[in-house]
Amino acid sequence: MRPGRAGGRGDVRLYDTIDSTNDEARRLSEGGEIGPLWVRALGQTKGRGRRGRSWLGEPGNLFTTGLFTLTCGPAEAANLSFVAALAVAEAIDCFVPPHEVSLKWPNDVLIDGRKTSGILLESWQGPHGFHLAIGIGVNVRTSPDGIDQPITCVSDHLRTGQSPVSAEILFEGLQARFHDWFDLWSQQGFAPIAKAWLARASGLGQPMIVRLPHETLEGRFHGLAAGGALQLEQADGTIVDVTAGDVFFG
Ligand code: BTN
């Protein structure tokens, strides 16, 4: 399987403050850019999160979007949110004590159980093929208010003796790790990605609530389905695959 090429690490376009790196990736694609390309901004004025939420653009934090043109369709491309989450987690690992970083379905990265990074995938069909923007926000220096779950930033968890971390240094690690995982995904598909993701997933086997737009489900976090859906084991033992929703443990 060769759903796309990361083609090295890709060029980087660095902006001062812009509306949203996802919007800029889309504009670049409409201008003929096919990637792989990384858009990075020092601040955002209209950052978007999942499910229509906003994502605050505090300077000092990391705001970046990878732009890719893929030969696979949307279902397979969705695997790349897990690739991105693994890359973010490993980039943060370098700065914080061991075992502090975990992953929460679908694609949050937590330090000490609190959200420090969110990922927003957006895709569209263009004249050159199927395009994917992988937007990644990491709280590096500050933990902005405005999300409905405990939040933190990398700088609050630095391991002893670690010098201050910047968005730029974190981005370099993230970009390198992303392309390694991307290449593995291109060659071997989702299975090794799912395995690595589950190895650091928070709440596996634990009771959970999944909030969907029109209903709330309860059960246990059983695992990941082949395409990345969350497998929820209900009280009667049946497994339900959840493709979108907000997850709460405990
Ligand atoms: C989430 O809700 O958890 C996802 C947040 C994604 C935020 C990032 S910041 C860079 C990129 N540009 C955006 O407008 N959003 C994403």
Coordinates of C-alpha atoms in Angstrom, one line a residue, residues 14-243:
L14 CA 6.5 30.1 8.8
Y15 CA 4.1 32.9 9.5
D16 CA 3.8 35.5 12.2
T17 CA 0.1 35.6 13.3
I18 CA -2.4 34.3 10.8
D19 CA -6.1 33.3 11.0
S20 CA -5.6 29.5 11.0
T21 CA -2.8 27.3 9.8
N22 CA -5.5 24.9 8.5
D23 CA -7.0 27.8 6.5
E24 CA -3.6 28.8 5.1
A25 CA -2.9 25.2 4.1
R26 CA -6.2 25.1 2.2
R27 CA -5.4 28.4 0.5
L28 CA -2.0 27.1 -0.6
S29 CA -3.6 24.0 -1.9
E30 CA -6.1 26.1 -3.9
G31 CA -3.1 27.9 -5.3
G32 CA -1.6 24.6 -6.6
E33 CA 0.5 23.4 -3.7
I34 CA 0.2 19.7 -3.1
G35 CA 2.7 19.2 -0.2
P36 CA 4.1 17.6 1.7
L37 CA 4.3 21.0 3.3
W38 CA 4.1 22.3 6.9
V39 CA 2.5 25.6 7.7
R40 CA 3.5 27.0 11.1
A41 CA 2.4 30.2 12.7
L42 CA 3.5 32.0 15.9
G43 CA -0.1 32.9 16.7
Q44 CA -3.6 32.4 15.3
T45 CA -6.6 34.7 15.4
K46 CA -9.2 32.2 14.2
G47 CA -7.9 28.8 15.3
R48 CA -10.4 26.0 15.0
G49 CA -10.8 22.9 17.2
R50 CA -12.9 19.8 16.7
R51 CA -16.7 19.9 16.6
G52 CA -16.8 23.6 15.8
R53 CA -14.9 24.8 18.9
S54 CA -12.4 27.5 18.8
W55 CA -8.7 27.0 19.6
L56 CA -7.0 30.0 21.2
G57 CA -3.8 31.2 19.6
E58 CA -1.6 32.2 22.5
P59 CA 1.9 33.2 21.4
G60 CA 4.5 30.7 22.6
N61 CA 2.4 27.7 21.8
L62 CA 2.7 25.6 18.6
F63 CA 0.2 26.0 15.7
T64 CA 1.0 23.9 12.6
T65 CA -0.7 22.2 9.8
G66 CA 0.7 19.5 7.5
L67 CA -0.6 19.5 3.9
F68 CA -0.6 16.3 2.0
T69 CA -2.0 15.0 -1.3
L70 CA -3.0 11.3 -0.9
T71 CA -4.0 8.5 -3.2
C72 CA -6.2 6.9 -0.5
G73 CA -9.7 8.0 0.4
P74 CA -11.0 9.8 3.5
A75 CA -11.5 6.6 5.6
E76 CA -7.9 5.6 5.3
A77 CA -6.6 9.2 5.6
A78 CA -8.3 9.4 9.0
N79 CA -5.6 7.0 10.2
L80 CA -3.3 10.0 10.0
S81 CA -4.7 11.6 13.1
F82 CA -3.3 8.6 15.1
V83 CA 0.0 9.1 13.2
A84 CA 0.0 12.7 14.3
A85 CA -0.9 12.0 17.9
L86 CA 2.0 9.5 18.2
A87 CA 4.4 12.1 16.7
V88 CA 3.3 14.8 19.1
A89 CA 3.5 12.4 22.1
E90 CA 7.1 11.4 21.1
A91 CA 8.1 15.0 20.5
I92 CA 6.9 15.9 24.0
D93 CA 8.5 12.8 25.6
C94 CA 11.9 14.4 25.0
F95 CA 11.2 17.1 27.5
V96 CA 9.1 15.6 30.3
P97 CA 9.6 12.7 32.8
P98 CA 9.1 9.2 31.4
H99 CA 5.5 7.8 31.1
E100 CA 3.8 11.2 31.6
V101 CA 2.5 11.5 28.0
S102 CA -0.6 9.5 27.1
L103 CA -3.1 9.5 24.3
K104 CA -6.9 10.0 24.4
W105 CA -9.2 8.9 21.7
P106 CA -9.6 10.2 19.1
N107 CA -6.5 12.3 19.0
D108 CA -5.8 14.3 22.2
V109 CA -2.3 14.2 23.7
L110 CA -2.2 14.4 27.5
I111 CA 0.5 15.1 30.0
D112 CA -0.2 13.8 33.4
G113 CA -3.8 13.2 32.3
R114 CA -4.4 16.7 31.1
K115 CA -4.9 17.8 27.5
T116 CA -1.9 19.5 26.0
S117 CA -2.5 19.0 22.3
G118 CA -5.4 18.7 19.9
I119 CA -5.5 17.6 16.3
L120 CA -7.9 18.7 13.6
L121 CA -8.1 16.8 10.3
E122 CA -9.8 18.5 7.3
S123 CA -9.9 17.1 3.7
W124 CA -11.1 18.1 0.3
Q125 CA -11.0 17.1 -3.3
G126 CA -9.0 19.4 -5.6
P127 CA -7.9 19.3 -9.2
H128 CA -4.6 17.5 -8.1
G129 CA -6.3 14.9 -6.0
F130 CA -7.4 14.3 -2.4
H131 CA -5.9 16.7 0.0
L132 CA -5.6 16.4 3.7
A133 CA -4.7 19.1 6.3
I134 CA -3.5 17.8 9.6
G135 CA -3.8 20.7 12.1
I136 CA -1.9 20.4 15.3
G137 CA -2.0 22.7 18.3
V138 CA 0.4 22.1 21.2
N139 CA 0.3 24.1 24.5
V140 CA 4.0 24.7 24.9
R141 CA 4.3 27.7 27.1
T142 CA 0.8 28.4 28.2
S143 CA -2.5 26.6 29.0
P144 CA -5.3 28.7 27.5
D145 CA -8.7 28.7 29.1
G146 CA -11.8 27.8 27.1
I147 CA -11.9 24.0 26.8
D148 CA -14.1 21.8 28.8
Q149 CA -11.5 19.5 30.2
P150 CA -8.4 19.7 32.4
I151 CA -5.6 21.3 30.4
T152 CA -1.9 21.8 30.8
C153 CA 1.3 22.8 28.8
V154 CA 4.7 21.2 28.2
S155 CA 6.5 23.9 30.2
D156 CA 4.7 23.0 33.4
H157 CA 6.1 19.4 33.2
L158 CA 9.8 19.8 32.2
R159 CA 12.0 17.1 33.6
T160 CA 14.7 18.1 36.1
G161 CA 17.5 20.1 34.4
Q162 CA 15.6 20.5 31.2
S163 CA 16.1 24.0 29.7
P164 CA 13.0 25.9 28.5
V165 CA 11.2 24.4 25.5
S166 CA 10.1 26.5 22.5
A167 CA 7.4 25.9 19.9
E168 CA 10.2 25.8 17.3
I169 CA 12.1 23.0 19.0
L170 CA 9.0 21.0 19.6
F171 CA 7.9 21.5 16.0
E172 CA 11.2 20.1 14.7
G173 CA 10.8 16.9 16.8
L174 CA 7.2 16.6 15.8
Q175 CA 7.9 16.9 12.1
A176 CA 10.7 14.3 12.2
R177 CA 8.6 11.8 14.2
F178 CA 5.5 12.4 12.0
H179 CA 7.4 11.5 8.9
D180 CA 8.8 8.3 10.4
W181 CA 5.4 7.2 11.4
F182 CA 3.9 8.3 8.1
D183 CA 6.4 6.2 6.2
L184 CA 5.6 3.2 8.4
W185 CA 1.8 3.7 7.8
S186 CA 2.5 4.0 4.0
Q187 CA 4.4 0.7 4.0
Q188 CA 2.5 -1.4 6.5
G189 CA -0.9 0.2 7.0
F190 CA -2.8 1.0 10.2
A191 CA -1.9 -2.1 12.3
P192 CA 1.4 -0.9 13.6
I193 CA 0.1 2.6 14.2
A194 CA -2.9 1.2 16.2
K195 CA -0.6 -1.0 18.2
A196 CA 1.7 1.9 19.1
W197 CA -1.3 4.2 19.8
L198 CA -3.0 1.6 22.1
A199 CA 0.3 1.1 24.0
R200 CA 0.0 4.6 25.3
A201 CA -3.7 5.1 25.3
S202 CA -5.4 6.4 28.4
G203 CA -8.3 4.5 29.9
L204 CA -8.0 1.2 28.1
G205 CA -10.4 -1.3 29.7
Q206 CA -11.9 1.5 31.9
P207 CA -15.5 2.6 32.2
M208 CA -16.2 5.5 29.9
I209 CA -18.9 7.8 28.6
V210 CA -19.0 8.8 25.0
R211 CA -21.0 11.9 24.2
L212 CA -22.4 11.9 20.7
P213 CA -24.3 14.8 19.1
H214 CA -27.7 13.3 20.0
E215 CA -27.0 10.6 22.6
T216 CA -24.6 9.5 25.3
L217 CA -23.3 6.0 25.5
E218 CA -21.7 4.2 28.5
G219 CA -19.4 1.2 28.5
R220 CA -15.8 0.2 28.7
F221 CA -13.0 1.2 26.4
H222 CA -12.3 -2.0 24.6
G223 CA -9.9 -1.0 21.9
L224 CA -9.6 0.4 18.4
A225 CA -11.4 -1.0 15.3
A226 CA -9.5 -1.5 12.0
G227 CA -10.2 2.1 10.8
G228 CA -9.5 3.8 14.1
A229 CA -13.1 3.8 15.5
L230 CA -13.3 3.5 19.3
Q231 CA -14.7 0.2 20.4
L232 CA -17.1 0.6 23.3
E233 CA -18.1 -2.6 25.2
Q234 CA -21.6 -2.1 26.5
A235 CA -23.0 -3.8 29.7
D236 CA -24.4 -6.7 27.7
G237 CA -21.0 -7.4 26.1
T238 CA -21.8 -6.0 22.7
I239 CA -19.1 -3.9 21.1
V240 CA -20.2 -0.6 19.4
D241 CA -17.8 1.2 17.0
V242 CA -17.9 4.9 17.6
T243 CA -16.4 7.1 14.9

